[in-house]
Coordinates of C-alpha atoms in Angstrom, one line a residue:
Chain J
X20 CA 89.7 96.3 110.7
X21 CA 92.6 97.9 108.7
X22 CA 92.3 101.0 107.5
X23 CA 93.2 99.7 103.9
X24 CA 92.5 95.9 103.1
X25 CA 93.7 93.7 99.9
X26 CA 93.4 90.0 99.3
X27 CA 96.8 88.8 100.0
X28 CA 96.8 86.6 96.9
X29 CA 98.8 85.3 94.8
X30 CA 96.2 85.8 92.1
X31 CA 97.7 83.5 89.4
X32 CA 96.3 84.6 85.8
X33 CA 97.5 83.1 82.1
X34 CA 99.6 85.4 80.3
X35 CA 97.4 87.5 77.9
X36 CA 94.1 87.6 80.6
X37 CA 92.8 90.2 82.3
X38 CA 94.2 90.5 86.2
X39 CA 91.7 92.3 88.4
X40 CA 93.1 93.6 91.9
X41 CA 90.6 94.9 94.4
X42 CA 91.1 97.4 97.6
X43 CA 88.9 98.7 100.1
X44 CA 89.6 101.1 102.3
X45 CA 87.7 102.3 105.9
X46 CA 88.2 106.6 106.3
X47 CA 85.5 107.9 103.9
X48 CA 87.6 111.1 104.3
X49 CA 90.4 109.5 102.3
X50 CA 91.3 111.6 99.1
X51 CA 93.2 110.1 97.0
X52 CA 94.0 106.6 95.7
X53 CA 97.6 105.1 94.8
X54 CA 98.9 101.5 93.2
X55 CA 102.3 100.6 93.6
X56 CA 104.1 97.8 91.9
X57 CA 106.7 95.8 94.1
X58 CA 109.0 93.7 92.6
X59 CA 110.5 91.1 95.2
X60 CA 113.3 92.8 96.6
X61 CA 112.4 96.5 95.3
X62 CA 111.1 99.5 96.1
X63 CA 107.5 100.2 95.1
X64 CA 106.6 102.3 92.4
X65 CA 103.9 104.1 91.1
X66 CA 101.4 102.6 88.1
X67 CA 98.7 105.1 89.0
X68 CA 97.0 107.6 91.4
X69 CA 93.0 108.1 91.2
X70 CA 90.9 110.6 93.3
X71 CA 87.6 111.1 90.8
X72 CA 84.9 108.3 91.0
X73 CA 84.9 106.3 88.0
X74 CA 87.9 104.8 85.5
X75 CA 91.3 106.0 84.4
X76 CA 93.2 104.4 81.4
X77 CA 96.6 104.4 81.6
X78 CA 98.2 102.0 78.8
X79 CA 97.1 98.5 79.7
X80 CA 96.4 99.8 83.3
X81 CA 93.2 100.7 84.3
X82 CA 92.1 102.0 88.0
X83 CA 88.4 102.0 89.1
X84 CA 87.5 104.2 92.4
X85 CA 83.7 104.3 93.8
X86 CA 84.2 106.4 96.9
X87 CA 80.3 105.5 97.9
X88 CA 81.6 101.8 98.3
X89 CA 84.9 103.0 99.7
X90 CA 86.3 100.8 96.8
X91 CA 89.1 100.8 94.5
X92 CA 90.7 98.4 91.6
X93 CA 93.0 97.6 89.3
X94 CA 92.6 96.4 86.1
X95 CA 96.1 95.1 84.0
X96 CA 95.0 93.9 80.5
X97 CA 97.0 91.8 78.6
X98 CA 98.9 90.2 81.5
X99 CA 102.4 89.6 81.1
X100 CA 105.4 87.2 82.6
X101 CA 106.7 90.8 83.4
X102 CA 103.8 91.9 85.3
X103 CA 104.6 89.2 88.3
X104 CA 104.6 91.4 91.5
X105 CA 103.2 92.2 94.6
X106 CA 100.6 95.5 94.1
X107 CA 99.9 97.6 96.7
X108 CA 96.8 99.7 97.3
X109 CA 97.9 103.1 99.3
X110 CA 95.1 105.5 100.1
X111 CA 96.4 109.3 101.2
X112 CA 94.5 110.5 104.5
X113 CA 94.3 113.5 106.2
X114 CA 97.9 115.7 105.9
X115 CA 100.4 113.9 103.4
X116 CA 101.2 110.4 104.7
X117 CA 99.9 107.4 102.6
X118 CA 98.6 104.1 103.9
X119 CA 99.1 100.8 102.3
X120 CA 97.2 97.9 102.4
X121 CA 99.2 94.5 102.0
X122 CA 99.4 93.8 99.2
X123 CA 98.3 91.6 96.3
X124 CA 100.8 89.1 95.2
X125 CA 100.1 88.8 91.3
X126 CA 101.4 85.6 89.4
X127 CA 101.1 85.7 85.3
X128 CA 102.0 82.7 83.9
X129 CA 103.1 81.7 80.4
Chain T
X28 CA 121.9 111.4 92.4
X29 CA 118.7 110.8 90.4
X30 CA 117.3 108.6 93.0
X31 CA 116.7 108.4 97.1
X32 CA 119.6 106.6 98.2
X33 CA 119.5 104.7 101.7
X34 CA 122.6 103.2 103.7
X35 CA 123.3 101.2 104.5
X36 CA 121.5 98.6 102.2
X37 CA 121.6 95.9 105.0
X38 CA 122.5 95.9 108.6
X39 CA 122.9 92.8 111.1
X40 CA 122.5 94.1 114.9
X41 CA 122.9 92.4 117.9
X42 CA 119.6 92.9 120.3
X43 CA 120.3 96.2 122.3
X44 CA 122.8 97.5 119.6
X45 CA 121.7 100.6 118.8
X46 CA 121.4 101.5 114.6
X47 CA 121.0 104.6 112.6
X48 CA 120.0 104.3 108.8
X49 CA 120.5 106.9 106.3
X50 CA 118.5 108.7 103.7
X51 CA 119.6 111.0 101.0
X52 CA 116.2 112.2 98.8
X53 CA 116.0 113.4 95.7
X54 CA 117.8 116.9 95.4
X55 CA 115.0 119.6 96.3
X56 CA 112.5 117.1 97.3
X57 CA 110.3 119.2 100.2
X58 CA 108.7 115.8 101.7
X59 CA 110.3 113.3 103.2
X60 CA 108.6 109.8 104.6
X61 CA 110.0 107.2 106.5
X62 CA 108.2 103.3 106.7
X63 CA 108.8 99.9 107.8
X64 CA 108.0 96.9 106.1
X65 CA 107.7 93.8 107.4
X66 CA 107.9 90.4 105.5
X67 CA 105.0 89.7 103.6
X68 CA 103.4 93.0 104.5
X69 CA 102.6 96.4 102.8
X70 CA 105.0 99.4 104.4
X71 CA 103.6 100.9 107.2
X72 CA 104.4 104.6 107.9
X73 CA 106.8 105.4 111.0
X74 CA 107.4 109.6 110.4
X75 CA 106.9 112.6 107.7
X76 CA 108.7 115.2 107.3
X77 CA 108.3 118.6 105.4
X78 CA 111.4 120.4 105.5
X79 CA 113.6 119.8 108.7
X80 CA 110.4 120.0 110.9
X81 CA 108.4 116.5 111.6
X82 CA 105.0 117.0 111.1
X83 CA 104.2 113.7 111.8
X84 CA 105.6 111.1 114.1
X85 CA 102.7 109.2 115.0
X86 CA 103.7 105.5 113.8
X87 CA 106.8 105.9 115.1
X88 CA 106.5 102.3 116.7
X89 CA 108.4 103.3 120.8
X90 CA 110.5 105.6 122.1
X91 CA 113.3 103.5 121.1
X92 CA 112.7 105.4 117.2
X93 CA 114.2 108.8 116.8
X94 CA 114.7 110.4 113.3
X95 CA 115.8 113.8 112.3
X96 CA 116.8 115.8 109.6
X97 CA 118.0 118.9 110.4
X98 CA 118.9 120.8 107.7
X99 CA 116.1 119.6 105.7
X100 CA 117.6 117.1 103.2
X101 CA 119.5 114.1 104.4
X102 CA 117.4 112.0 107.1
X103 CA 118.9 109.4 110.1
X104 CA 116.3 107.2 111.5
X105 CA 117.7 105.8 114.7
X106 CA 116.5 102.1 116.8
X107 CA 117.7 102.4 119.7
X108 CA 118.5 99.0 121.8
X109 CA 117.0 97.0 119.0
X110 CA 114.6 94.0 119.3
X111 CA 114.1 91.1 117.2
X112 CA 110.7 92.6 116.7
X113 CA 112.6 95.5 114.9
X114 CA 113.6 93.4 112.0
X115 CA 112.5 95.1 108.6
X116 CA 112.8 96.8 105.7
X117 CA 112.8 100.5 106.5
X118 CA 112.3 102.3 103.7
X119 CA 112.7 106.1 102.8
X120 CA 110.4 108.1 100.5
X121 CA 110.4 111.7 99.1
X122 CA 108.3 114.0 97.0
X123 CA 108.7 117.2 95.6
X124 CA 106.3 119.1 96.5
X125 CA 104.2 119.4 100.0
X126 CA 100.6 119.0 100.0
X127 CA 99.7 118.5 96.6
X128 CA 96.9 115.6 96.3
X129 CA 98.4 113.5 94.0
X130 CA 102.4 114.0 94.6
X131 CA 104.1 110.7 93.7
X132 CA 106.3 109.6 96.2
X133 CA 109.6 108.0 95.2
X134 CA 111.0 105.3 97.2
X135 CA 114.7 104.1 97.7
X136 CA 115.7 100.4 97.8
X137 CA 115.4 100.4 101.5
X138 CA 117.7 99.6 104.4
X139 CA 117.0 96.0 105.4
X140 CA 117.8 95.5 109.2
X141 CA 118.0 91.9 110.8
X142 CA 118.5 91.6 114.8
X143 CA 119.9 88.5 116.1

């Protein structure tokens, strides 16, 4: 079992729908919660970090973390042409390092 | 610069050539990551650093991977007598701080190796 598992996708969702990415992870020790955006090609970047159980609103982004199911999501409202990307779920474990899962290759089409 | 800069951006080895791949962080950044990414995978990590001193070399894939950087900025991460196997992105990372919980780590565009 990885230590940080994602559907490998591609999750195809209408432009202007709701795209919901899903992560689980194994270390119940893990802290802290990270979803980068990858365009093809790019470097990832950061949308948003969560470590409390429950929801976090950022914009149209919105993260969901329940540590008891070792689970963590992401929400994108209002999907947009622009938002076609792989996202990766990264969970930070003991010292510093993160781990990342796969990846969820996201499609939003017009 | 603003950004981590890696060099070079792409490098074509022949098997058993050995490589080295630079990263420059972001000025004053304390951490300093180094992963792999394979095609069609998420980046798996290969060596931290805090400082000069590695505090973490664990997925450092063989003893054929070396990296370094000894005055605590700029980072080489060296392949020795490559493989196929060791075709990738590698891709550098730093963060300001050191152990804060939710330091964001910024990534450069990667060095992208292919061994013939």
């Amino acid at each position: 079992q990885k230590e940080v598992e994602q559907n490998s996708g591609p999750l195809s969702v209408p432009e202007g729908a709701i795209a919901s990415l899903n992560c689980t992870y194994s270390d119940r020790g893990s802290q802290s919660f990270f979803w980068y955006r990858q365009y093809s090609g790019k470097s990832p970047e950061l949308i948003m970090f969560i470590y409390s159980n429950g929801d976090k609103e950022d914009g149209r982004f919105t993260a969901q973390l329940n540590k008891a199911s070792q689970y963590v999501s992401l929400l994108i409202r209002d999907s947009q042409p622009s938002d076609s990307a792989t996202y990766l779920c990264a969970v930070k474990r003991g010292t510093d390092k993160l781990i990342f899962g796969t990846g969820t290759r996201l499609q939003v089409f017009p | 610069g603003a950004g981590v800069s890696q060099s070079p951006r792409y490098k074509v080895a022949k098997r058993g050539q050995d490589v080295a791949l630079r990263c420059d962080p972001i000025s004053g950044h304390v951490s300093l990551f180094w992963y792999q990414q394979a095609l069609g995978q998420g980046p798996e990590f290969l060596t931290y650093f805090q400082n000069e001193a590695q505090l973490d070399k664990s997925g450092l894939p063989s003893d054929r991977f070396f990296a370094e950087r000894p005055e605590g900025s700029v980072s080489t991460l060296k392949i020795q007598r490559t493989q196929q196997e060791d075709s990738a992105v590698y891709l550098c990372a730093s963060r300001r701080g050191s152990r804060r919980i939710t330091g964001e780590l910024f990534f450069g565009e990667g060095s992208r190796l292919t061994v013939l």
